[in-house]
Amino acid sequence: MDNSQSDISRKIKEFIRSECLSERINFRDDQSLFEAGIIDSLGMIKLMAFIEDAFAVIINPSEVAIDNFDTIEKISQIVSKRLSNK
Amino acid sequence: MYELLQDLLIKSAKQNPDRIAVRYKSKEISYGELDKISNQLAWVLIQNGVRRGDRIGIYLDKSIDSIISIFGILKAGAVYVPLDPVSPPIRLAYIIKDCSIQYLITSSNKIPRIRQMFLEGMLMKCIVNLGEMRPDTRPPLNSVKFISRHEVLTAPSSFKIKPKIKNTDLAYILYTSGSTGRPKGIMITHKSSLAFINWAYRCFGLTREDRASNHAPLHFDLSIFDIFVTIKASATMCMVPQGTSAFPHSLAEFIEREEITVWYSVPSTLIQLVLYGDLKNKDLSSLRLVLFAGEVFPSKHLRKLITMIPHAQFYNLYGPTETNVCTYYLVESMPSDNKPVPIGRSCDNLETFAIDEENNLIKPGSIGELYVSGPTLMNGYWNTPDKTREALVKLPLYSKQNKITYRTGDLVTIDECGNYIFVGRQDNMIKSRGYRIELEEIESILYIHPEVEESAVVAVPNEETGNKIKAVIVPRRSNSLSSEKIKNFCLRRLPQYMVPEIIEFRDWLPKTSTGKVDRQKLIM
């Protein structure tokens, strides 16, 4: 399985498009998902569960804060760091 | 005396113009500014044809602008209708058509969704864009009047706006899940909202030194306390930034950093704080009052929260949106077993009673449906007189003066001290993360899908979220449906919190001897 950072962001984006968004809205990797009105906290909880499943990493709720987990870019950085430390 | 909701702001602004009314992230607004800008917005709305009783939609992410909008709309004599910013455009377009909203207050990031709402047949006279104007945020339709933030901020502010409205006029409409498959609008007047606000202000003794949280979204009735009780007290409302609830750590930091003194939210948020908020390493000494409502707080988590914040007072508040808060309970000691804490006794401004199937008042040990009467009751459901007649009934036997009474549909029992204890529901309404959900609404959406032969939606109890929603589907042709397809279908029509988390396909649904779907068998 290829898990480069761009691959990770692509998968996360795909998940958001199919599971959180009811319509096609364009958003950038460096855009805050909350500020852009893309997802709310419930959507984020679903996204965290997806990341744990899809990349076999554990997102401990006490280790992530909103400021380092609110854009596709930041999320995929964290995931890719976790994967390389495995 | 305060006659209308906006009088709370006008009075606080006169007495404390420089105190901070609302904070959101690093932004804040003083009472004087909030009063002034909401005047300007009211002026713009009136100039553009808004009249007494018009419904005006607020389609904004949580922000200081959404509070400006609420007061601007009220000062124009109109009725505010908060729209869930992440709900699908199809559902929002339905709400907008249902209560014929012709004016919408929004921001630039919502324009693409507004375009889709026009495709759903929404009509609109005027859109006020309080956000920054960008080239891609031109008016969605040429026939719609577009008003910019700049126009609002340059409008006159120091004039006396006196729309001829009475306190029996509507102040807001809050839409909630409806069992017929469509959301229903709960109509609240200035008078009934103020009856609740005045009670809560007295009961919890807010002062201008308080810093109250606003965690709930504005379409959720918990926000009424946050906004109006805080503003009545000339205190400061600190809005929890959107999304923070998914990060218990950040939420705990928010309480610490903002020095919150009064917290109000659904229990599931507080459970996340207990489990993952690392509260031992946070300074929560500012908290003096923790209020929760909307669902049952499992005792083991509540007990732990109380030991972590021992200096605060904890209150369980109860009340459907239709009645505002109607009972309350100060948690002084936890039940020794794992029973939930009571929802308590009536607020002193209204009357509650519970009657069993034989129309007798319940005694300790027996179970009955809870009824509420008093000044905080809703005016009814928008545009659905038959639903209103079912909910608001006259019960001469137990209500003192043949008063109008609201049937809550909630089953309760009573303890030896006269405190009510929530037992369950009479119908298929459930709570998930504090959101009120009619399972039939989800079922009726599933039945729209051409490949669904039969479906039943049930709630699977879950300790952290209250309930998980599970849909059991009998497909028409067995191999073409997938749970992704069903989820996506729901997502386009229902808010995220109503989309089933578990989807199961079966060849048939189990039935009871009377031919009804056996829901109990589906939960397992």
Coordinates of C-alpha atoms in Angstrom, one line a residue:
Chain A
M1 CA 0.0 0.0 0.0
D2 CA 1.4 3.4 -1.0
N3 CA 1.1 5.8 1.8
S4 CA 3.0 8.9 0.8
Q5 CA 1.7 12.1 2.2
S6 CA -0.1 13.1 -1.0
D7 CA -1.7 9.7 -1.0
I8 CA -2.9 10.2 2.5
S9 CA -4.4 13.6 1.7
R10 CA -6.1 12.1 -1.3
K11 CA -7.8 9.4 0.7
I12 CA -8.8 11.8 3.4
K13 CA -10.3 14.1 0.8
E14 CA -12.2 11.3 -0.8
F15 CA -13.6 10.3 2.6
I16 CA -14.8 13.9 3.3
R17 CA -16.3 14.1 -0.2
S18 CA -18.3 10.9 0.2
E19 CA -19.1 10.8 3.9
C20 CA -19.3 14.4 5.1
L21 CA -20.3 16.6 2.2
S22 CA -23.7 16.5 0.7
E23 CA -22.6 18.4 -2.5
R24 CA -19.5 19.1 -4.5
I25 CA -17.6 22.0 -2.9
N26 CA -14.0 22.8 -3.7
F27 CA -11.6 23.2 -0.9
R28 CA -7.8 23.5 -0.6
D29 CA -5.5 21.3 1.5
D30 CA -4.5 24.3 3.6
Q31 CA -8.0 25.5 4.3
S32 CA -9.4 25.1 7.7
L33 CA -12.2 22.5 7.4
F34 CA -14.2 24.2 10.1
E35 CA -13.8 27.8 8.9
A36 CA -14.8 26.7 5.4
G37 CA -17.9 25.1 6.8
I38 CA -16.9 21.8 5.3
I39 CA -17.4 19.7 8.4
D40 CA -18.5 20.2 12.0
S41 CA -17.2 18.4 15.1
L42 CA -19.4 15.4 14.4
G43 CA -17.8 15.1 10.9
M44 CA -14.4 15.4 12.5
I45 CA -15.1 12.5 14.9
K46 CA -16.1 10.4 11.9
L47 CA -13.0 11.4 10.0
M48 CA -10.8 10.4 13.0
A49 CA -12.5 7.0 13.1
F50 CA -11.9 6.6 9.3
I51 CA -8.2 7.5 9.6
E52 CA -7.7 4.9 12.4
D53 CA -9.3 2.3 10.2
A54 CA -7.8 3.2 6.8
F55 CA -4.2 3.8 8.0
A56 CA -4.1 1.5 11.0
V57 CA -2.9 4.3 13.3
I58 CA -4.3 5.4 16.6
I59 CA -5.5 8.9 17.0
N60 CA -5.5 9.4 20.8
P61 CA -8.0 12.2 21.5
S62 CA -5.8 13.6 24.2
E63 CA -2.9 14.0 21.8
V64 CA -4.6 16.0 19.1
A65 CA -5.6 19.6 19.3
I66 CA -7.8 21.6 17.0
D67 CA -5.0 23.8 15.8
N68 CA -2.9 20.9 14.5
F69 CA -5.7 18.9 13.0
D70 CA -8.0 21.4 11.1
T71 CA -6.6 21.2 7.6
I72 CA -6.1 18.2 5.2
E73 CA -2.4 19.2 5.1
K74 CA -1.9 19.1 8.9
I75 CA -3.9 15.9 9.3
S76 CA -1.9 14.0 6.6
Q77 CA 1.4 15.3 8.1
I78 CA 0.5 13.8 11.4
V79 CA -0.7 10.5 9.9
S80 CA 2.4 10.2 7.8
K81 CA 4.6 10.9 10.8
R82 CA 2.8 8.2 12.8
L83 CA 3.3 5.8 9.9
S84 CA 7.0 6.4 9.6
N85 CA 7.5 5.9 13.4
K86 CA 5.8 2.5 13.3
Chain B
M1 CA -39.7 45.9 32.6
Y2 CA -38.3 44.1 29.6
E3 CA -40.9 43.7 27.0
L4 CA -38.9 42.3 24.1
L5 CA -35.7 40.3 23.8
Q6 CA -33.8 43.1 22.3
D7 CA -34.5 45.3 25.3
L8 CA -32.0 43.1 27.2
L9 CA -29.2 44.3 24.9
I10 CA -30.4 47.9 24.8
K11 CA -30.4 48.1 28.6
S12 CA -27.0 46.4 29.1
A13 CA -25.5 48.6 26.4
K14 CA -26.7 51.7 28.2
Q15 CA -25.4 50.6 31.5
N16 CA -22.1 48.9 30.4
P17 CA -21.2 50.1 26.9
D18 CA -17.6 49.2 27.2
R19 CA -17.9 45.8 28.7
I20 CA -17.3 42.8 26.3
A21 CA -20.5 41.2 25.3
V22 CA -19.3 38.4 23.0
R23 CA -15.9 36.8 22.3
Y24 CA -15.1 34.4 19.5
K25 CA -11.5 33.3 19.1
S26 CA -9.4 36.5 19.2
K27 CA -12.3 38.8 18.3
E28 CA -14.6 40.5 20.7
I29 CA -17.4 43.0 20.6
S30 CA -18.5 45.4 23.4
Y31 CA -22.1 46.0 24.4
G32 CA -22.0 49.4 22.8
E33 CA -20.8 48.1 19.5
L34 CA -23.2 45.2 19.5
D35 CA -26.0 47.5 20.1
K36 CA -24.8 49.9 17.4
I37 CA -24.2 47.4 14.6
S38 CA -27.4 45.5 15.3
N39 CA -29.2 48.9 14.9
Q40 CA -27.5 49.4 11.6
L41 CA -28.5 45.9 10.4
A42 CA -32.1 46.5 11.6
W43 CA -32.1 49.8 9.7
V44 CA -30.9 48.1 6.5
L45 CA -33.5 45.4 6.8
I46 CA -36.3 47.8 7.4
Q47 CA -35.2 50.0 4.4
N48 CA -35.2 46.9 2.3
G49 CA -38.8 46.1 3.1
V50 CA -38.7 43.8 6.2
R51 CA -41.9 44.1 8.1
R52 CA -43.2 43.0 11.5
G53 CA -43.3 39.2 11.8
D54 CA -41.2 38.4 8.6
R55 CA -39.0 35.4 9.0
I56 CA -35.4 36.0 8.4
G57 CA -32.8 33.2 8.0
I58 CA -29.4 33.2 9.7
Y59 CA -27.1 31.1 7.6
L60 CA -23.7 31.7 9.2
D61 CA -21.0 29.7 10.9
K62 CA -20.8 30.4 14.6
S63 CA -19.3 33.9 14.9
I64 CA -19.9 37.4 16.4
D65 CA -21.8 38.2 13.2
S66 CA -24.4 35.6 14.1
I67 CA -25.1 37.4 17.4
I68 CA -25.3 40.7 15.6
S69 CA -27.8 39.1 13.2
I70 CA -30.0 37.9 15.9
F71 CA -30.3 41.3 17.5
G72 CA -30.6 43.1 14.1
I73 CA -33.5 40.9 13.1
L74 CA -35.3 41.3 16.4
K75 CA -34.8 45.1 16.4
A76 CA -36.4 45.1 12.9
G77 CA -39.5 43.5 14.5
A78 CA -38.8 40.3 12.6
V79 CA -38.4 36.6 13.6
Y80 CA -35.0 34.9 13.4
V81 CA -34.7 31.4 12.0
P82 CA -31.2 29.9 12.6
L83 CA -30.2 27.5 9.9
D84 CA -27.7 24.7 10.6
P85 CA -24.6 25.7 8.7
V86 CA -23.6 22.1 7.8
S87 CA -27.1 20.8 7.0
P88 CA -27.6 19.8 3.3
P89 CA -29.0 22.5 1.0
I90 CA -32.1 20.3 0.2
R91 CA -33.1 20.3 3.9
L92 CA -32.4 24.0 4.3
A93 CA -34.3 24.9 1.2
Y94 CA -37.3 23.0 2.6
I95 CA -37.1 25.0 5.8
I96 CA -36.8 28.3 3.9
K97 CA -39.8 27.5 1.8
D98 CA -41.8 26.1 4.8
C99 CA -41.7 29.4 6.7
S100 CA -41.3 31.6 3.6
I101 CA -38.0 33.2 4.4
Q102 CA -37.3 36.0 1.9
Y103 CA -34.3 37.6 3.6
L104 CA -31.1 35.7 4.4
I105 CA -28.1 36.8 6.4
T106 CA -25.0 34.9 5.4
S107 CA -21.3 35.0 4.6
S108 CA -19.2 34.4 1.4
N109 CA -18.3 30.8 2.2
K110 CA -22.0 29.8 2.0
I111 CA -22.7 31.2 -1.5
P112 CA -22.1 28.0 -3.3
R113 CA -24.6 26.2 -1.1
I114 CA -27.1 29.0 -1.5
R115 CA -26.8 28.6 -5.3
Q116 CA -27.9 24.9 -4.8
M117 CA -30.7 26.0 -2.6
F118 CA -32.0 28.2 -5.5
L119 CA -31.9 25.0 -7.6
E120 CA -34.2 23.4 -5.0
G121 CA -36.8 26.1 -5.8
M122 CA -36.0 28.5 -3.0
L123 CA -37.1 32.1 -3.5
M124 CA -35.4 35.0 -2.0
K125 CA -35.8 38.8 -2.1
C126 CA -32.6 39.8 -0.4
I127 CA -29.3 38.4 0.8
V128 CA -27.1 40.2 3.3
N129 CA -23.5 39.1 3.0
L130 CA -21.8 39.9 6.3
G131 CA -18.6 38.2 5.2
E132 CA -15.7 39.6 3.2
M133 CA -16.6 40.1 -0.4
R134 CA -14.6 38.0 -2.9
P135 CA -14.8 37.9 -6.7
D136 CA -16.5 34.5 -6.6
T137 CA -19.2 35.7 -4.2
R138 CA -21.2 37.7 -6.7
P139 CA -25.0 37.5 -6.2
P140 CA -26.4 34.0 -7.0
L141 CA -29.2 35.4 -9.0
N142 CA -29.7 38.8 -10.6
S143 CA -33.2 39.2 -9.3
V144 CA -32.0 38.9 -5.7
K145 CA -30.9 42.1 -3.9
F146 CA -27.4 41.7 -2.5
I147 CA -26.3 43.8 0.5
S148 CA -22.7 43.9 1.6
R149 CA -21.1 44.2 5.0
H150 CA -19.9 47.6 4.0
E151 CA -23.5 48.8 3.4
V152 CA -24.5 47.6 6.9
L153 CA -21.5 49.2 8.6
T154 CA -22.2 52.6 7.0
A155 CA -25.9 52.7 7.7
P156 CA -27.3 55.1 10.3
S157 CA -27.2 53.7 13.9
S158 CA -28.3 56.3 16.3
F159 CA -32.0 56.5 15.6
K160 CA -34.9 55.1 17.5
I161 CA -36.2 52.0 15.9
K162 CA -39.6 51.2 17.2
P163 CA -41.2 48.5 15.2
K164 CA -44.8 48.2 16.4
I165 CA -44.5 44.7 17.9
K166 CA -45.9 43.1 21.0
N167 CA -44.3 40.7 23.3
T168 CA -46.8 38.0 22.1
D169 CA -45.2 38.3 18.6
L170 CA -42.8 35.6 17.6
A171 CA -39.1 36.1 18.3
Y172 CA -37.6 33.0 16.7
I173 CA -38.5 29.6 15.1
L174 CA -36.2 26.6 15.9
Y175 CA -36.5 23.7 13.5
T176 CA -36.3 20.2 14.8
S177 CA -36.7 16.7 13.5
G178 CA -40.3 15.8 12.6
S179 CA -41.9 12.4 12.7
T180 CA -43.6 12.9 9.4
G181 CA -40.3 13.1 7.6
R182 CA -40.0 16.8 7.5
P183 CA -38.4 19.1 10.0
K184 CA -40.9 21.1 12.1
G185 CA -40.6 24.7 13.2
I186 CA -41.2 25.5 16.9
M187 CA -42.5 29.0 17.3
I188 CA -41.4 31.0 20.4
T189 CA -42.6 34.4 21.3
H190 CA -40.7 37.2 23.1
K191 CA -42.9 36.7 26.1
S192 CA -42.3 33.0 26.5
S193 CA -38.6 33.3 25.9
L194 CA -38.3 36.1 28.4
A195 CA -40.2 34.0 31.0
F196 CA -37.5 31.4 30.7
I197 CA -34.6 33.9 30.6
N198 CA -35.9 35.8 33.7
W199 CA -36.2 32.5 35.6
A200 CA -32.8 31.3 34.7
Y201 CA -31.2 34.7 35.5
R202 CA -32.7 34.7 39.0
C203 CA -32.0 31.0 39.6
F204 CA -28.4 31.0 38.6
G205 CA -27.6 34.5 39.7
L206 CA -25.5 35.6 36.7
T207 CA -23.6 38.9 37.2
R208 CA -21.6 41.0 34.8
E209 CA -18.4 39.4 36.1
D210 CA -19.5 36.0 34.7
R211 CA -18.0 34.5 31.6
A212 CA -20.5 32.1 30.1
S213 CA -19.8 29.6 27.4
N214 CA -21.8 29.1 24.2
H215 CA -21.3 25.6 23.1
A216 CA -24.6 24.8 21.4
P217 CA -25.2 25.8 17.8
L218 CA -27.8 28.6 17.4
H219 CA -30.5 26.3 16.0
F220 CA -30.3 24.4 19.2
D221 CA -32.4 25.8 22.1
L222 CA -29.5 25.6 24.7
S223 CA -28.2 28.7 22.9
I224 CA -31.1 30.8 24.2
F225 CA -29.7 30.6 27.7
D226 CA -26.1 31.4 26.5
I227 CA -27.1 34.5 24.5
F228 CA -29.9 36.1 26.4
V229 CA -29.2 35.3 30.0
T230 CA -25.6 36.4 29.5
I231 CA -26.6 39.6 27.9
K232 CA -29.3 40.4 30.5
A233 CA -26.5 40.1 33.1
S234 CA -24.1 42.3 31.1
A235 CA -21.7 39.4 31.3
T236 CA -19.4 38.0 28.6
M237 CA -20.4 35.2 26.3
C238 CA -17.4 33.2 25.0
M239 CA -18.4 31.2 21.9
V240 CA -16.7 27.8 21.5
P241 CA -15.0 27.8 18.1
Q242 CA -16.7 25.5 15.6
G243 CA -15.2 22.0 15.6
T244 CA -13.6 22.3 19.0
S245 CA -16.0 19.6 20.4
A246 CA -14.1 16.9 18.5
F247 CA -11.0 17.8 20.5
P248 CA -11.6 17.4 24.2
H249 CA -8.1 18.6 24.9
S250 CA -8.8 21.9 23.1
L251 CA -12.2 22.2 24.7
A252 CA -10.6 22.0 28.2
E253 CA -8.0 24.5 27.2
F254 CA -10.8 26.8 26.0
I255 CA -12.4 26.7 29.4
E256 CA -9.1 27.4 31.1
R257 CA -8.0 30.2 28.7
E258 CA -11.3 32.0 28.6
E259 CA -11.8 31.6 32.4
I260 CA -15.3 30.3 31.9
T261 CA -17.5 30.6 35.0
V262 CA -20.7 29.2 33.6
W263 CA -20.7 26.2 31.3
Y264 CA -23.8 24.8 29.5
S265 CA -23.9 21.9 27.1
V266 CA -25.2 18.5 26.4
P267 CA -23.8 15.7 28.6
S268 CA -22.0 13.9 25.7
T269 CA -19.6 16.9 25.4
L270 CA -18.9 16.7 29.1
I271 CA -18.3 13.0 28.8
Q272 CA -15.7 13.6 26.2
L273 CA -14.0 16.1 28.6
V274 CA -14.0 13.6 31.4
L275 CA -12.6 10.8 29.3
Y276 CA -10.1 12.6 27.1
G277 CA -9.8 16.2 28.3
D278 CA -6.8 15.6 30.6
L279 CA -8.7 17.6 33.2
K280 CA -6.2 16.8 36.0
N281 CA -3.7 19.0 34.3
K282 CA -6.0 21.9 33.5
D283 CA -6.9 24.8 35.7
L284 CA -10.7 24.9 35.8
S285 CA -10.9 26.8 39.0
S286 CA -13.0 29.6 37.3
L287 CA -16.0 27.3 36.8
R288 CA -18.7 28.0 39.3
L289 CA -21.6 26.5 37.5
V290 CA -21.9 23.5 35.2
L291 CA -25.3 23.1 33.5
F292 CA -26.3 20.2 31.3
A293 CA -29.4 19.3 29.4
G294 CA -30.7 17.4 26.4
E295 CA -30.1 13.8 27.3
V296 CA -29.4 11.5 30.3
F297 CA -25.9 11.9 31.8
P298 CA -24.6 8.4 32.7
S299 CA -23.9 8.5 36.4
K300 CA -20.4 7.0 36.3
H301 CA -19.2 9.8 34.0
L302 CA -21.0 12.5 36.0
R303 CA -19.5 11.3 39.2
K304 CA -16.1 11.5 37.8
L305 CA -16.7 15.0 36.4
I306 CA -17.9 16.2 39.8
T307 CA -14.7 14.9 41.5
M308 CA -12.6 16.6 38.9
I309 CA -14.4 20.0 39.4
P310 CA -15.4 19.7 43.0
H311 CA -15.9 23.5 43.6
A312 CA -18.6 23.9 40.9
Q313 CA -22.3 23.4 41.2
F314 CA -23.9 21.0 38.8
Y315 CA -27.5 21.3 37.6
N316 CA -29.4 18.9 35.4
L317 CA -31.9 21.0 33.3
Y318 CA -34.8 19.5 31.5
G319 CA -37.2 20.8 28.9
P320 CA -38.1 20.1 25.3
T321 CA -37.6 23.1 22.9
E322 CA -41.4 23.5 23.0
T323 CA -41.4 24.5 26.7
N324 CA -37.9 25.9 27.3
V325 CA -36.4 24.6 30.5
C326 CA -39.2 23.3 32.7
T327 CA -37.6 21.2 35.5
Y328 CA -34.2 21.4 37.1
Y329 CA -32.2 19.5 39.7
L330 CA -29.1 20.6 41.7
V331 CA -26.8 17.6 41.9
E332 CA -25.8 17.5 45.6
S333 CA -25.2 13.8 45.9
M334 CA -24.9 11.1 43.3
P335 CA -27.3 8.1 43.5
S336 CA -25.4 5.2 45.1
D337 CA -26.3 2.9 42.3
N338 CA -25.8 3.7 38.7
K339 CA -29.3 5.2 38.2
P340 CA -29.3 8.6 36.4
V341 CA -29.7 11.8 38.4
P342 CA -33.3 13.1 38.5
I343 CA -34.5 15.8 36.1
G344 CA -35.9 17.4 39.3
R345 CA -38.8 19.7 40.1
S346 CA -40.7 22.4 38.2
C347 CA -39.1 25.8 37.7
D348 CA -41.1 28.2 39.9
N349 CA -42.6 30.0 36.9
L350 CA -44.6 27.0 35.6
E351 CA -46.5 23.9 36.5
T352 CA -45.6 20.3 35.6
F353 CA -47.4 17.0 36.3
A354 CA -47.3 13.4 35.2
I355 CA -50.3 11.2 34.7
D356 CA -50.4 7.4 34.1
E357 CA -52.6 5.6 31.6
E358 CA -55.6 5.7 33.9
N359 CA -55.3 9.5 34.2
N360 CA -54.0 9.4 37.8
L361 CA -51.2 11.6 39.0
I362 CA -48.1 9.3 39.3
K363 CA -46.8 8.3 42.7
P364 CA -43.3 7.1 43.6
G365 CA -42.8 3.8 41.7
S366 CA -45.3 4.4 39.0
I367 CA -44.7 5.8 35.5
G368 CA -46.6 8.5 33.6
E369 CA -46.3 11.1 30.8
L370 CA -45.0 14.5 31.8
Y371 CA -47.2 17.6 31.0
V372 CA -46.1 21.2 31.2
S373 CA -48.1 24.4 31.4
G374 CA -47.1 28.0 32.0
P375 CA -45.7 31.1 30.3
T376 CA -42.7 29.5 28.7
L377 CA -44.7 27.3 26.3
M378 CA -44.3 27.6 22.5
N379 CA -47.0 29.1 20.3
G380 CA -47.2 25.9 18.3
Y381 CA -45.5 24.4 15.2
W382 CA -45.2 26.6 12.2
N383 CA -47.8 25.9 9.5
T384 CA -49.0 22.6 11.1
P385 CA -52.1 23.3 13.1
D386 CA -52.9 19.6 13.4
K387 CA -49.5 18.9 15.0
T388 CA -50.0 21.8 17.3
R389 CA -53.4 20.6 18.4
E390 CA -51.9 17.2 19.2
A391 CA -49.1 18.7 21.3
L392 CA -50.9 21.6 23.1
V393 CA -54.0 20.3 24.9
K394 CA -56.4 21.4 27.5
L395 CA -56.3 19.3 30.6
P396 CA -58.9 20.7 33.0
L397 CA -58.5 17.9 35.5
Y398 CA -55.0 18.5 36.6
S399 CA -54.1 22.0 35.4
K400 CA -55.4 24.7 37.7
Q401 CA -57.2 27.0 35.3
N402 CA -58.0 24.9 32.3
K403 CA -54.7 26.1 30.9
I404 CA -53.1 25.0 27.7
T405 CA -50.7 22.1 28.5
Y406 CA -47.9 20.6 26.5
R407 CA -47.7 16.9 26.2
T408 CA -44.0 16.1 26.3
G409 CA -44.2 12.4 25.2
D410 CA -41.5 11.8 27.9
L411 CA -42.2 9.1 30.5
V412 CA -41.1 9.9 34.0
T413 CA -41.4 8.5 37.5
I414 CA -41.1 10.5 40.7
D415 CA -39.0 10.0 43.9
E416 CA -40.0 10.4 47.5
C417 CA -38.8 14.0 47.5
G418 CA -41.0 15.0 44.5
N419 CA -38.2 14.9 41.9
Y420 CA -39.0 13.6 38.5
I421 CA -36.8 10.9 37.0
F422 CA -36.7 10.4 33.2
V423 CA -37.6 6.9 32.1
G424 CA -38.0 7.0 28.4
R425 CA -40.1 8.0 25.4
Q426 CA -43.6 7.2 24.4
D427 CA -42.7 7.4 20.7
N428 CA -39.6 6.9 18.5
M429 CA -37.9 10.1 19.3
I430 CA -34.3 9.6 20.4
K431 CA -31.3 11.6 21.4
S432 CA -27.9 11.2 19.9
R433 CA -25.1 13.5 21.1
G434 CA -27.9 15.6 22.6
Y435 CA -29.6 16.1 19.2
R436 CA -33.3 15.3 19.0
I437 CA -34.0 12.8 16.3
E438 CA -37.3 11.3 15.1
L439 CA -36.5 7.9 13.7
E440 CA -39.5 8.1 11.4
E441 CA -37.9 11.1 9.6
I442 CA -34.9 8.9 8.7
E443 CA -37.2 6.0 7.7
S444 CA -39.2 8.2 5.4
I445 CA -36.1 9.5 3.7
L446 CA -34.9 5.9 3.2
Y447 CA -38.3 5.1 1.6
I448 CA -37.7 7.7 -1.0
H449 CA -34.8 5.6 -2.3
P450 CA -36.1 3.6 -5.3
E451 CA -34.2 0.5 -4.3
V452 CA -35.5 0.3 -0.8
E453 CA -38.3 -2.1 -0.3
E454 CA -38.7 -1.9 3.4
S455 CA -36.7 -0.1 6.2
A456 CA -36.6 0.3 9.9
V457 CA -34.4 2.7 11.9
V458 CA -33.5 2.0 15.5
A459 CA -31.3 3.5 18.2
V460 CA -28.6 1.3 19.6
P461 CA -27.7 2.6 23.1
N462 CA -24.1 3.9 23.4
E463 CA -22.5 5.2 26.5
E464 CA -20.5 8.0 25.0
T465 CA -23.0 9.4 22.5
G466 CA -26.3 8.3 24.0
N467 CA -27.4 6.4 20.9
K468 CA -26.0 5.2 17.6
I469 CA -28.5 5.2 14.7
K470 CA -28.9 1.9 12.9
A471 CA -30.8 1.4 9.7
V472 CA -32.0 -2.0 8.7
I473 CA -32.9 -2.2 5.0
V474 CA -34.6 -4.8 2.8
P475 CA -33.5 -4.0 -0.7
R476 CA -35.7 -4.4 -3.7
R477 CA -33.0 -6.0 -5.8
S478 CA -30.5 -7.5 -3.5
N479 CA -27.2 -6.8 -5.0
S480 CA -27.1 -3.2 -6.2
L481 CA -27.4 -1.4 -2.9
S482 CA -24.4 -0.7 -0.6
S483 CA -24.1 1.1 2.7
E484 CA -22.0 3.8 1.0
K485 CA -24.9 4.5 -1.4
I486 CA -27.4 4.7 1.4
K487 CA -25.2 6.9 3.6
N488 CA -24.6 9.3 0.6
F489 CA -28.3 9.3 -0.2
C490 CA -29.1 10.3 3.5
L491 CA -26.3 12.8 3.6
R492 CA -27.8 14.8 0.8
R493 CA -31.1 15.0 2.6
L494 CA -30.4 14.9 6.4
P495 CA -28.1 16.6 8.8
Q496 CA -25.0 14.6 9.6
Y497 CA -26.1 13.7 13.1
M498 CA -29.2 12.0 11.6
V499 CA -27.3 9.9 9.0
P500 CA -27.3 6.2 10.2
E501 CA -23.9 5.1 11.5
I502 CA -24.7 1.4 11.1
I503 CA -26.4 0.0 8.0
E504 CA -27.5 -3.5 7.7
F505 CA -29.2 -5.4 4.8
R506 CA -31.6 -8.2 5.5
D507 CA -34.0 -10.3 3.4
W508 CA -36.9 -9.4 5.7
L509 CA -37.8 -7.5 8.8
P510 CA -38.9 -9.3 11.9
K511 CA -42.5 -8.6 12.8
T512 CA -44.5 -8.8 16.0
S513 CA -47.8 -10.7 16.3
T514 CA -49.7 -7.5 15.4
G515 CA -47.7 -7.2 12.2
K516 CA -45.5 -4.2 13.4
V517 CA -41.8 -4.2 12.9
D518 CA -40.2 -5.8 15.9
R519 CA -37.7 -3.0 16.7
Q520 CA -36.3 -4.7 19.8
K521 CA -35.0 -7.5 17.6
L522 CA -33.3 -5.1 15.3
I523 CA -31.3 -3.3 18.1
M524 CA -29.3 -6.5 18.9

